[in-house]
Coordinates of C-alpha atoms in Angstrom, one line a residue:
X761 CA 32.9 100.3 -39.1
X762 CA 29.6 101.2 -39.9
X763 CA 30.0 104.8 -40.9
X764 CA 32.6 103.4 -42.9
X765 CA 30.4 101.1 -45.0
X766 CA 27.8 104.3 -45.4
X767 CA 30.7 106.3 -46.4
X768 CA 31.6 103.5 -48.9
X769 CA 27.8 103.4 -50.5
X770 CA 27.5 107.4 -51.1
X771 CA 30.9 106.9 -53.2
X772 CA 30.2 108.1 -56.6
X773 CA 30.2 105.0 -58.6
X774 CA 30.9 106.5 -62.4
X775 CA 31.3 109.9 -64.3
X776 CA 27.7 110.9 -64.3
X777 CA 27.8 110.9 -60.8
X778 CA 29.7 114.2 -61.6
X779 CA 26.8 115.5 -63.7
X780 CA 25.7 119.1 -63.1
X781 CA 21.9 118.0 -62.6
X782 CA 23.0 114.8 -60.1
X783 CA 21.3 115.9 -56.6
X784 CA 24.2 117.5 -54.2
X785 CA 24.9 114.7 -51.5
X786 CA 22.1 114.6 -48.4
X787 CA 20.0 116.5 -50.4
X788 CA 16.7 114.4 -51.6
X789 CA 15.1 115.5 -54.8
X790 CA 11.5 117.3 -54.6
X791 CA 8.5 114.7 -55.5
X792 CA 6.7 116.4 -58.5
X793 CA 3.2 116.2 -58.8
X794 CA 0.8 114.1 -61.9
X795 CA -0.3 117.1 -63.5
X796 CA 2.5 119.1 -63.3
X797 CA 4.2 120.0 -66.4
X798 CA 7.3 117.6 -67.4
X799 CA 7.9 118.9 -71.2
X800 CA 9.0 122.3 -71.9
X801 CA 6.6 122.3 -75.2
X802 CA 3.6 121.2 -73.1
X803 CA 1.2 124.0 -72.8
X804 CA 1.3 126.4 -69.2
X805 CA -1.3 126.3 -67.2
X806 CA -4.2 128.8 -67.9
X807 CA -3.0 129.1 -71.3
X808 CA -5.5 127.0 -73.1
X809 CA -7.2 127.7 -75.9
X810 CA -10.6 129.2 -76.0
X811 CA -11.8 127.6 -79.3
X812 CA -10.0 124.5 -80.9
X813 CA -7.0 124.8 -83.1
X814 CA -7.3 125.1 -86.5
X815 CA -6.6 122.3 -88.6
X816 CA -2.3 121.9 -89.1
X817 CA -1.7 124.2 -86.6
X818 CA 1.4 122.9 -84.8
X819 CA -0.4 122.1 -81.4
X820 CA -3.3 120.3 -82.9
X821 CA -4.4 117.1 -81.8
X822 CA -3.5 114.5 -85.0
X823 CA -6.4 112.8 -86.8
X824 CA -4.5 109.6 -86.6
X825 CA -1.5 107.4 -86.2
X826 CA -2.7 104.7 -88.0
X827 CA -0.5 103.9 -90.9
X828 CA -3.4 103.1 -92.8
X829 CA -4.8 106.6 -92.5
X830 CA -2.1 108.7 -92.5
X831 CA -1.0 111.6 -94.7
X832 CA 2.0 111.4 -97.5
X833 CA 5.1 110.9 -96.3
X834 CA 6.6 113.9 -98.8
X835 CA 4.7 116.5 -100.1
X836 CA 6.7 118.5 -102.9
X837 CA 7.4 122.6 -101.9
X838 CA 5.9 123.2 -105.5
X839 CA 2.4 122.2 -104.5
X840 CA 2.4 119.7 -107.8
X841 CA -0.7 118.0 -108.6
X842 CA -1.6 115.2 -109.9
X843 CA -2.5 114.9 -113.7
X844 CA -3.4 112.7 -116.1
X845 CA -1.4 111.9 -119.1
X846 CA -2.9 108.8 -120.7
X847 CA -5.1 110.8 -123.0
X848 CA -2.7 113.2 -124.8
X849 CA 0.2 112.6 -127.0
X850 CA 3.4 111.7 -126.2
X851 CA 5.0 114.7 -126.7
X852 CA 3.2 116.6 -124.3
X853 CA 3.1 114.3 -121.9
X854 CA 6.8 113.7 -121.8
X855 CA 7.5 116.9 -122.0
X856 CA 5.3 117.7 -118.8
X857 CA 7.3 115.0 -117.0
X858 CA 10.8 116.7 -118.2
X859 CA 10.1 120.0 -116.4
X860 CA 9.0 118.0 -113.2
X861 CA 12.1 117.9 -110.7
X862 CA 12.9 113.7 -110.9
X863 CA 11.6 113.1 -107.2
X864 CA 7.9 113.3 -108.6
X865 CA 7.9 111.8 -112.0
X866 CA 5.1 109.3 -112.1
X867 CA 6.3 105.8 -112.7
X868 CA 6.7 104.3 -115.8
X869 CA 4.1 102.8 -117.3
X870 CA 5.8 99.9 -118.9
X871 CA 4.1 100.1 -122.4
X872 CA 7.0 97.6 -124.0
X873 CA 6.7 94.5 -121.8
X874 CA 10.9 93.8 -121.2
X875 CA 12.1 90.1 -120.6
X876 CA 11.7 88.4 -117.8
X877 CA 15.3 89.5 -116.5
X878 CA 14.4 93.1 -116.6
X879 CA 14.9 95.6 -119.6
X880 CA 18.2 95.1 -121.1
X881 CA 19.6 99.0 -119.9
X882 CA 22.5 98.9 -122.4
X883 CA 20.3 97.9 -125.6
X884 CA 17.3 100.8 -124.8
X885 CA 20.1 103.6 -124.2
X886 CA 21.7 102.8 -127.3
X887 CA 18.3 102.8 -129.2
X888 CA 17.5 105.7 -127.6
X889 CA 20.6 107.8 -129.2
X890 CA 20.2 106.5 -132.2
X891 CA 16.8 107.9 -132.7
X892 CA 17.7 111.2 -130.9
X893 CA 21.1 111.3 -133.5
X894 CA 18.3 110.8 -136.3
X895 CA 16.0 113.9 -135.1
X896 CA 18.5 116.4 -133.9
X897 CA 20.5 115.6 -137.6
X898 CA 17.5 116.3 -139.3
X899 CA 16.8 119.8 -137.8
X900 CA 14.5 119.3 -134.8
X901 CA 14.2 121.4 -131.8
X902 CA 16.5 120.4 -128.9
X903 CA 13.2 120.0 -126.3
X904 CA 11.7 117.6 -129.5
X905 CA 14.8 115.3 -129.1
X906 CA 14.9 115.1 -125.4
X907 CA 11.0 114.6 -125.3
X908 CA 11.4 111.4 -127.9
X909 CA 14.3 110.3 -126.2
X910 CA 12.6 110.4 -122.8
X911 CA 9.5 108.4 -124.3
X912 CA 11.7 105.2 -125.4
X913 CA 13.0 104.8 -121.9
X914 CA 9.8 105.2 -120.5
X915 CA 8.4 102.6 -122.8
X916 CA 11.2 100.4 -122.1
X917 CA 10.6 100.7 -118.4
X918 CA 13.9 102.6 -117.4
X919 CA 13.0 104.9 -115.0
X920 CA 15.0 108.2 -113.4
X921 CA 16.8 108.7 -117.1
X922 CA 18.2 112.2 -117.8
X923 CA 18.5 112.6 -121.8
X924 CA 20.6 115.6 -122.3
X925 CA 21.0 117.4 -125.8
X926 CA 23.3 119.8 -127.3
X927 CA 24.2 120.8 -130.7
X928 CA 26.5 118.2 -131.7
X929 CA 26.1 116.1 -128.7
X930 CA 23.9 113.7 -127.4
X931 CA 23.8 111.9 -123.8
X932 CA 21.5 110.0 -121.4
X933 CA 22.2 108.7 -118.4
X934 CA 20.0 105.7 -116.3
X935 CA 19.8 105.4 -112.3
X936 CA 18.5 102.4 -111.1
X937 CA 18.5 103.4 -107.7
X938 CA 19.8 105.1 -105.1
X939 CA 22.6 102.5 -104.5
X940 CA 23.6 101.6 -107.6
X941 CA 26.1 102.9 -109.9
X942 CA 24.3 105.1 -112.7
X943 CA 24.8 104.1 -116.3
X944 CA 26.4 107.2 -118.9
X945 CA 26.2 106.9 -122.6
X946 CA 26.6 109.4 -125.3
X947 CA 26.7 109.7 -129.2
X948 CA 28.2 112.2 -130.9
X949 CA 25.9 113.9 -134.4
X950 CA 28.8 114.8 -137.1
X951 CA 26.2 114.9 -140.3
X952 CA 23.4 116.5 -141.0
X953 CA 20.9 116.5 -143.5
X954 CA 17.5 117.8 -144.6
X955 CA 15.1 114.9 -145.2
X956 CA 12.0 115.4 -143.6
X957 CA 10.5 112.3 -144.9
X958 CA 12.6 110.3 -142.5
X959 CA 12.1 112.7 -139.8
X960 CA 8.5 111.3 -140.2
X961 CA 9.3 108.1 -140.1
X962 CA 11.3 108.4 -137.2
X963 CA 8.2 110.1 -135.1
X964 CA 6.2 107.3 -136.1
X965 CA 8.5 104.7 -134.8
X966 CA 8.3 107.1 -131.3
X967 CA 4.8 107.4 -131.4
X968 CA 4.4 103.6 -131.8
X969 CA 6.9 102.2 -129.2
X970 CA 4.7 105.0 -126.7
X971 CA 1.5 103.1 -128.0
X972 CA 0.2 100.6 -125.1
X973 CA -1.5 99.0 -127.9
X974 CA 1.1 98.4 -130.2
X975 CA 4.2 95.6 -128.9
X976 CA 7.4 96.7 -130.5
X977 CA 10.2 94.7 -128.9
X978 CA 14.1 96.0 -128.8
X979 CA 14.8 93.7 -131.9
X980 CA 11.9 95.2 -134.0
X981 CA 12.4 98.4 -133.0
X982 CA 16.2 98.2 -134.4
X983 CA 14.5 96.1 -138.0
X984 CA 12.6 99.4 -138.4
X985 CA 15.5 102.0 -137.3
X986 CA 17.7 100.4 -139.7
X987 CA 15.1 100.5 -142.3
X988 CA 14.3 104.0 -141.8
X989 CA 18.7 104.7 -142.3
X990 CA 18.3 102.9 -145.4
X991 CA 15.5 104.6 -146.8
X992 CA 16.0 106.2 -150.2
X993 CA 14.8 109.9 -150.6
X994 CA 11.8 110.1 -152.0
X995 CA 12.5 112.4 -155.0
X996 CA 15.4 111.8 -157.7
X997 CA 18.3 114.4 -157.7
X998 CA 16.9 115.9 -161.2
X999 CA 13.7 116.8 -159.5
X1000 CA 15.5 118.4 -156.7
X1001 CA 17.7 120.9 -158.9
X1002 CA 14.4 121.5 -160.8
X1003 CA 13.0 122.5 -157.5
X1004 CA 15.4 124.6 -156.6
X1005 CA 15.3 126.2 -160.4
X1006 CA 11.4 126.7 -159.8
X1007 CA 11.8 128.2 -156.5
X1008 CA 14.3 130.8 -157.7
X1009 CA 11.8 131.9 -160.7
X1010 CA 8.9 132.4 -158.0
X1011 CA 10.7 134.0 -155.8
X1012 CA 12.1 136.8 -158.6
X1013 CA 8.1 136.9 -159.6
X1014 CA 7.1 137.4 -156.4
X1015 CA 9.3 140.9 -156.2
X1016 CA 8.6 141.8 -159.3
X1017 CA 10.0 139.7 -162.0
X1018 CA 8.6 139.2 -165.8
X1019 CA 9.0 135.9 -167.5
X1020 CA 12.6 136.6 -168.7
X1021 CA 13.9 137.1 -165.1
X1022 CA 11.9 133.8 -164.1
X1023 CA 13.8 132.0 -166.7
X1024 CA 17.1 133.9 -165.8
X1025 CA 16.4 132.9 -162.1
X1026 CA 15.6 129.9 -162.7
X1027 CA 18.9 129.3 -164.9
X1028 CA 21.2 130.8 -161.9
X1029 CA 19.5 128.3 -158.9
X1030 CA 20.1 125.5 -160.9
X1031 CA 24.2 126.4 -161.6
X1032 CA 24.4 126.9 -158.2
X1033 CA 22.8 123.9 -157.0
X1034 CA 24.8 121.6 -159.2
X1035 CA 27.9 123.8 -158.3
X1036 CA 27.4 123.3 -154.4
X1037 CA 26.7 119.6 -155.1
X1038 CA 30.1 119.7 -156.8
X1039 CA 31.6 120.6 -153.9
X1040 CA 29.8 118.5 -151.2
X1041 CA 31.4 115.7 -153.3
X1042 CA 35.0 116.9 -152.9
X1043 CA 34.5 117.1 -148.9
X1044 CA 34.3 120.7 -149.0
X1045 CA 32.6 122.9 -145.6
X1046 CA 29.2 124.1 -146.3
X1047 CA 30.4 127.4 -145.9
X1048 CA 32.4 127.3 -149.4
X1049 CA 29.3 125.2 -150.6
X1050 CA 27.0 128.7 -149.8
X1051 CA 29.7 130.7 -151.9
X1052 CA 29.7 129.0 -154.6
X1053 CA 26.0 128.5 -154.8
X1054 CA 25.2 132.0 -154.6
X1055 CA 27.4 133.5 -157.6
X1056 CA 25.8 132.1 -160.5
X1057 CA 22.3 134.0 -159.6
X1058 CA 24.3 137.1 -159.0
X1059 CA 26.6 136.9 -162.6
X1060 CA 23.5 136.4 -164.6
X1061 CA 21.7 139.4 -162.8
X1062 CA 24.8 141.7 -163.6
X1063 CA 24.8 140.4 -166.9
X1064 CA 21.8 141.3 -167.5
X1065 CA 22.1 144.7 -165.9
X1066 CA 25.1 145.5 -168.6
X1067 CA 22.7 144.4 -171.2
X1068 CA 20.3 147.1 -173.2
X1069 CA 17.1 144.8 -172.4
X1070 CA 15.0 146.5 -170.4
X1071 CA 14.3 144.2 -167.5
X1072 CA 14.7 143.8 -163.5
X1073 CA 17.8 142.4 -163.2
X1074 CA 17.4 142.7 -159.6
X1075 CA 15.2 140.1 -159.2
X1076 CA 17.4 137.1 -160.4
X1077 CA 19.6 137.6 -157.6
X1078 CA 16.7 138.2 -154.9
X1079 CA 15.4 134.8 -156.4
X1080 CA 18.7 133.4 -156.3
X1081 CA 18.7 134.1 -152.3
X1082 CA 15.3 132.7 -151.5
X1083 CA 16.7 129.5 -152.3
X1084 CA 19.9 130.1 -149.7
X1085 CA 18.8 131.7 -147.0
X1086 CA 18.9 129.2 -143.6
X1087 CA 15.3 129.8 -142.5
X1088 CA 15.3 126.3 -141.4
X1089 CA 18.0 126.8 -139.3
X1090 CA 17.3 130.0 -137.9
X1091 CA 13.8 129.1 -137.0
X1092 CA 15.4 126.0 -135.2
X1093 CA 17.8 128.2 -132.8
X1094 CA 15.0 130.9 -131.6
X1095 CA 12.7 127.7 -131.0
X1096 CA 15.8 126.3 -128.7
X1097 CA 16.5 129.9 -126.9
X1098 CA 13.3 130.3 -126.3
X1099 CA 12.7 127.1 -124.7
X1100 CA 15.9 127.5 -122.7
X1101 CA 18.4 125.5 -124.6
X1102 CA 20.7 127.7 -124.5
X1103 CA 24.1 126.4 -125.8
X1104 CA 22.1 124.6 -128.5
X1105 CA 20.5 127.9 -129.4
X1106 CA 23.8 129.2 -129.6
X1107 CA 25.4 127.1 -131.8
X1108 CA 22.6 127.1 -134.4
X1109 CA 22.9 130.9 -134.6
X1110 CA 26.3 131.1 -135.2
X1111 CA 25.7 128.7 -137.9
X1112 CA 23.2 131.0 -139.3
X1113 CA 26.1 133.5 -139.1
X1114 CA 28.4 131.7 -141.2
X1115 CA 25.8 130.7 -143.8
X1116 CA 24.4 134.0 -144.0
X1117 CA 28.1 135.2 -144.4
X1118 CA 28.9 132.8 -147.0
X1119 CA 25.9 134.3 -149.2
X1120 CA 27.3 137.2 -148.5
X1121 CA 30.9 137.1 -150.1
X1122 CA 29.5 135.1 -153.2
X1123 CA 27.1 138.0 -154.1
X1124 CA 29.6 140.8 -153.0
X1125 CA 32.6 138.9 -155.1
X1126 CA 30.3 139.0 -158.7
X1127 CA 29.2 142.6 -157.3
X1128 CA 32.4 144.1 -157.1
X1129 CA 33.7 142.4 -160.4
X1130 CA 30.4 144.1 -162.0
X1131 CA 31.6 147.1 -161.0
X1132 CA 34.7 146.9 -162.4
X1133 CA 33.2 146.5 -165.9
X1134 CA 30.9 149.3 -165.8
X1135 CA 27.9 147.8 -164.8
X1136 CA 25.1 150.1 -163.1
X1137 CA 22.8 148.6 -160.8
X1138 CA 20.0 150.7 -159.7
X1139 CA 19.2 149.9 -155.8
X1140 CA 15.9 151.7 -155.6
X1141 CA 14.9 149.3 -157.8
X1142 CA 14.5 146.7 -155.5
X1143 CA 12.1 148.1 -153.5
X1144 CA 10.1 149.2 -156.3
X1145 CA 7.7 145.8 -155.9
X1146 CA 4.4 146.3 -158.0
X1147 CA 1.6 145.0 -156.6
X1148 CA 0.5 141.8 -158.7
X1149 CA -2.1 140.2 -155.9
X1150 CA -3.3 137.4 -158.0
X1151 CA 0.2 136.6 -159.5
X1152 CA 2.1 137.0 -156.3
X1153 CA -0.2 134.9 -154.3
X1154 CA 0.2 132.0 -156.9
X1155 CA 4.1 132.2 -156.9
X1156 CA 3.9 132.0 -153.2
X1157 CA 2.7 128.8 -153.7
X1158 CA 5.1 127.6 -156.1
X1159 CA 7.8 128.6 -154.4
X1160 CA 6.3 127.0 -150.9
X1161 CA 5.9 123.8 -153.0
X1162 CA 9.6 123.6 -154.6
X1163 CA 10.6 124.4 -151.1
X1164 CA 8.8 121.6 -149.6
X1165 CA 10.5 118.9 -152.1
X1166 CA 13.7 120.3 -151.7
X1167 CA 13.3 119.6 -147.5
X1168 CA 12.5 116.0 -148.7
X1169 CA 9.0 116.1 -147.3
X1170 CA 6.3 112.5 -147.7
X1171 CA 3.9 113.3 -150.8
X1172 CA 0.8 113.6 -148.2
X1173 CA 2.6 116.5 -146.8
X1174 CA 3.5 118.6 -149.4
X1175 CA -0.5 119.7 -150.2
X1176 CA -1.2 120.8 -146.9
X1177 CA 2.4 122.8 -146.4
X1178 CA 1.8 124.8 -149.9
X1179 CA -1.9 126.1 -148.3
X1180 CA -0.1 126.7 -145.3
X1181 CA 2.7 129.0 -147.4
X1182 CA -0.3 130.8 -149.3
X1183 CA -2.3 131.7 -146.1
X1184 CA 1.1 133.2 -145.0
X1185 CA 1.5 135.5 -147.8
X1186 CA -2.1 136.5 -147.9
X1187 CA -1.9 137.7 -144.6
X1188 CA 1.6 139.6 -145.2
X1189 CA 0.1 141.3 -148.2
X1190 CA -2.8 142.4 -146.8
X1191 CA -1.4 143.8 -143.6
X1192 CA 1.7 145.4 -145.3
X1193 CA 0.6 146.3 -148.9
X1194 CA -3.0 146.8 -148.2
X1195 CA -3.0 147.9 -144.2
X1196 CA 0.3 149.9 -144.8
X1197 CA 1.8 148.2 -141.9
X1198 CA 5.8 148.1 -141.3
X1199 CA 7.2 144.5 -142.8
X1200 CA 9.1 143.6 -139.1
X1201 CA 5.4 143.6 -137.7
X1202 CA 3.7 142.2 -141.0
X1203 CA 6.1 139.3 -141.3
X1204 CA 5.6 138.3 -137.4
X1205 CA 1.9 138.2 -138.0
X1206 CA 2.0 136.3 -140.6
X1207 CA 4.6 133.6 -139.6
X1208 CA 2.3 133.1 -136.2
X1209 CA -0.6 131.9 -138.5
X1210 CA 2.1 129.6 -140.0
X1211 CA 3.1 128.3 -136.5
X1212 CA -0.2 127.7 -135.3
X1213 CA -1.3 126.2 -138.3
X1214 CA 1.5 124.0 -138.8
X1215 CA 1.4 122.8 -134.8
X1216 CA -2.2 121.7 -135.2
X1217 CA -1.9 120.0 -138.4
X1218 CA 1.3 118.3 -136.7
X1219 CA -0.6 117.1 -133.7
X1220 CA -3.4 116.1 -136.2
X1221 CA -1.1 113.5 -137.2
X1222 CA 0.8 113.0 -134.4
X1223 CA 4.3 113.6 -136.2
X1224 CA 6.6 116.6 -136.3
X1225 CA 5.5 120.2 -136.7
X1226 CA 8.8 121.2 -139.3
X1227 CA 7.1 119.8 -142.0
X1228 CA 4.3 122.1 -142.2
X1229 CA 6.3 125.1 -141.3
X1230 CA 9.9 125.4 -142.5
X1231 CA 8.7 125.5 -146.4
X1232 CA 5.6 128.0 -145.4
X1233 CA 7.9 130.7 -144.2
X1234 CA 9.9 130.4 -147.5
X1235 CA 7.5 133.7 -149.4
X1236 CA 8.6 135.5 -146.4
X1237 CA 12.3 135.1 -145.9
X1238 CA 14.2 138.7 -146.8
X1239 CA 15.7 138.6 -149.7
X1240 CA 15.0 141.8 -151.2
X1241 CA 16.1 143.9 -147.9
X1242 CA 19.7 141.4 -148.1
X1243 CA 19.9 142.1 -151.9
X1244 CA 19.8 145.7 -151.5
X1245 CA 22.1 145.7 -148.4
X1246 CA 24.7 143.6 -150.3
X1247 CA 24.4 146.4 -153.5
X1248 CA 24.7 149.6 -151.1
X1249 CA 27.8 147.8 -149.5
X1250 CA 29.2 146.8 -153.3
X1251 CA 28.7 150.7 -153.9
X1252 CA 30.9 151.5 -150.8
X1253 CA 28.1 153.2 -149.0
X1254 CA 28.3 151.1 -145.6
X1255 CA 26.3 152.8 -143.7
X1256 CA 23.0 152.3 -146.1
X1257 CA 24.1 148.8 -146.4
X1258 CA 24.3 147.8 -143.0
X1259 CA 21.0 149.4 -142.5
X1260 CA 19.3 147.1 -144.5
X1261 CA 21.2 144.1 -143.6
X1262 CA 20.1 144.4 -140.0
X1263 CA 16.1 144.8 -141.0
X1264 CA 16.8 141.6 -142.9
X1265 CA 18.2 140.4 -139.6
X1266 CA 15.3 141.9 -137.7
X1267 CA 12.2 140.0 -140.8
X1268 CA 14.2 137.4 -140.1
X1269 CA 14.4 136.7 -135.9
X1270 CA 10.5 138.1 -136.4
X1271 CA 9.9 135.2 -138.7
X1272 CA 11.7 132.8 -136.4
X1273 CA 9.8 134.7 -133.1
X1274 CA 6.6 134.8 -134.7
X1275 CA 6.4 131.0 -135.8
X1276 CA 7.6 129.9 -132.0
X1277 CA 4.6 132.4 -130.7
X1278 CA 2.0 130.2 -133.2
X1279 CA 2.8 127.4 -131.9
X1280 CA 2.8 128.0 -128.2
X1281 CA -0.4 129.6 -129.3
X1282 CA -1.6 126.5 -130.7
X1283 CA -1.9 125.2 -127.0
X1284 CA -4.9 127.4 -126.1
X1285 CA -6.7 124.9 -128.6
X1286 CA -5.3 122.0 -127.0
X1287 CA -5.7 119.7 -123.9
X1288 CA -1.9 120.1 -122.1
X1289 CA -1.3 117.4 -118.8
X1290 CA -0.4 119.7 -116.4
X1291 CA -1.4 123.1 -117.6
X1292 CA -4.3 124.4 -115.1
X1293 CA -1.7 123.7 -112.1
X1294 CA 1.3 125.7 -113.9
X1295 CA 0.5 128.8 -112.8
X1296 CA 1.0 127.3 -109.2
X1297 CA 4.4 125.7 -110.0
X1298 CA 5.9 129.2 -110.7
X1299 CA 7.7 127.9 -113.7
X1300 CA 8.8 131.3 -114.8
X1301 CA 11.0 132.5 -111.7
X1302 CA 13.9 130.3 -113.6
X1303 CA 14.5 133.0 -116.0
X1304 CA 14.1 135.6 -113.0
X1305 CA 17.2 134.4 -111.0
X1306 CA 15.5 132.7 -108.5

């Protein structure tokens, strides 16, 4: 009975009795001693150190446990450090705070004091759009948008917002946290237009709502939105065909042109200005707009060409093209590729394409009808530009001026832009006329002075740099090399033709390559958040494939 009840206590009394490591029955377990090793990552015996281990070596003692004492729970793999933002303007600090990765964006700093319920989400994401639609439509840089767009939601209070920015396309979306659901909204840019004066007005709305000083609440912010939608241009219509007329007579001056082909010049911009405006009122593409626009320059120069006066015909249709060519727009897509906006960039080139091909036909159309009655254009005689320094730099001017009211740019403005142009061309002149350099080389020079220049005036006065740039490249834009590509082509020798259409293609991305270089230039002379730890951050092995 009793070996029974013994029997009936060494009875396994669950699974783990079954274990592998369970003690085999009579066998008693081997008592281990205090300081023997019960870890396999304590350290053997007679392997201890000779001197200390360094500091965040694996098997050094901690400092500390104490919560109060202890290091960051998270330290970011890109070794980012802390910077301050306060004291530079609110461009550069949000974009700093775009290229961070969202886990380490500082907190907002809650410059608009919201309600006491919170920031109304849906009201700042639609005011946010609507001042994004009002940049991107009037010909701002993609990374321009997204960094205005990011400072009203800052502002506001809204924190983890992504703004996102395409060509036509405009979206933001708001994460309260991680258990929430996020909050999408998008608006959709289907007109554009070229009035820098509200473009100004719109970065001075930015710049205030970013101002800790300044208390803008969501009602007054939409007051002054609306206002700035209503706003009337700031120059009559007559003025702006004048413009255009007086841009078109400095331009044929500046290659070359006498007083007869300014007034010729002057005669074709102006029918083609009132033409295109003819055909913006019937709804018609901007494409067809471009056509028409560009055949009235071209008719008078082949009338004049079939004529016995002795005069450079030439010149009123290289005028004529100053006044088309998309610089603006061609200037904006390199900035966006170059800044990795890469759809965007896209999508403003191949609008550059169309335009450019627009000009095209128009010319090529009155060409080929010239042809047919005789007429006998001369193409060396478009590069046959005499050397007028006094009179070309002055027509520089005038054309950068004309240029300036045509993009709609505020009065105070126009002054500084038309000094801007004429430092330009100074510096083209002398390096290609003077130095003898190539004009690919010349023109990149020279549009760098106009980037830098026109990114320091712009964060002078805290507004956007296009103002002080897009009419200063205007004395360089190449209309004599597409002129005399468009004639070789009308004379059926293609292979001349194309030549000089793609160096007007390659002044052109120089222009566009050499005003983005000026203004990342511009930096050097400015205090950046962020800029002595970028080297660290390794921002360039994006666009290595890593």
């Amino acid at each position: 009975m009793a070996e029974a009840d013994g029997a009936e206590d060494r009875k396994p009394q669950s699974d783990e009795a079954h274990s592998a490591f369970t003690p085999p029955p009579g066998m008693e377990p081997e008592a281990l001693d205090d300081d023997q090793p019960t870890s396999e990552f304590a350290r053997p015996a007679g392997a201890e150190p000779v001197q200390p281990e360094p500091e965040g070596s694996a098997f050094a003692t901690p400092a500390t446990y104490s919560a109060a004492h202890s290091p960051p729970a998270y330290t970011p793999g890109q070794d980012f450090h802390v910077v301050q933002l306060k004291e530079s303007p609110w461009q550069d600090r949000m974009r700093t705070m775009l290229r961070m990765p969202v886990d380490v964006r500082p907190v907002p700093d809650l410059v608009q004091r919201p309600s006491e319920a919170g920031p109304a989400v849906g009201r700042v994401l639609d005011l946010t759009l609507r001042i994004g639609e009002l940049l991107l439509a009037g010909g701002e840089g993609a990374e321009d948008v997204e960094a205005a767009m990011f400072a009203v939601t800052r502002s506001y209070g809204l924190d983890r917002c992504e703004p996102t920015v395409t060509f036509t396309l405009l979206s933001i979306t708001h994460q309260p946290s991680l258990v929430d659901h996020p909050v999408s909204a998008n608006r959709t840019v289907r007109r554009r237009g070229t009035d820098y004066n509200r473009l100004s007005a719109v970065y001075r709305l930015v710049d205030d709502i970013s101002a800790p000083e300044i208390d803008i609440s969501l009602e007054e912010a939409y007051r002054r939105l609306a206002e700035i939608r209503r706003n009337r241009h700031p120059y009559p219509g007559w003025m702006l065909t004048c413009s255009a007329g007086l841009l078109a007579g400095a331009a044929s001056t500046l290659v070359g042109g006498g007083v007869l082909v300014f007034i010729a010049a002057a005669l074709g911009a102006i029918l083609g200005d009132r033409l295109a405006w003819l055909c913006a009122g019937r709804g018609l593409p901007e494409f067809y707009q471009f056509v028409v626009a560009a055949m009235p320059p071209a008719a008078i120069g082949v009338a004049l060409n079939m004529t016995a006066i002795d005069v450079k015909a030439s010149a009123v249709i290289t005028g004529g093209l100053f006044a088309l060519l998309p610089g603006r727009a061609l200037v904006a897509a390199v900035q966006d590729g170059l800044t990795g906006f890469y759809i965007t960039a896209s999508a403003r080139l191949l609008e550059v394409m169309y335009l450019f091909i627009g000009i095209i036909m128009g010319v090529l159309v009155v060409l080929y009808v010239g042809l047919q009655f005789d007429a006998s254009p001369r193409p060396e005689e478009v590069l046959e530009i005499q050397q007028r320094p006094l009179i070309q730099i002055a027509a520089s001017m005038v054309l950068v001026f004309t240029f300036a009211i045509l993009l709609q740019q505020e009065r105070s403005t126009v002054l500084i832009v038309t000094l801007n142009g004429g430092v330009a061309w100074v510096t083209f002149g002398a390096l290609h006329y003077a130095g003898e350099i190539p004009p690919v080389p010349s023109t990149a020079i020279a549009a760098g002075l106009v980037g830098l220049f026109g990114q320091l005036f712009s964060r002078y006065r805290f507004a956007s740099a296009l103002p002080f740039v897009t009419a200063a490249i205007g004395p360089l834009l190449p209309g004599s090399a597409t002129y005399y590509g468009l004639l070789l082509i009308a004379e059926n020798r293609l292979n001349e033709g194309l030549g000089s259409l793609v160096n007007a293609a390659a002044i052109a991305l120089a222009i566009a390559i050499g005003v983005n270089l000026g203004s990342e230039t511009s930096r050097l002379f400015m205090r950046i958040p962020g800029a002595a730890s970028a080297a660290k951050r390794r921002a360039a092995k994006r666009t290595r494939g890593f």
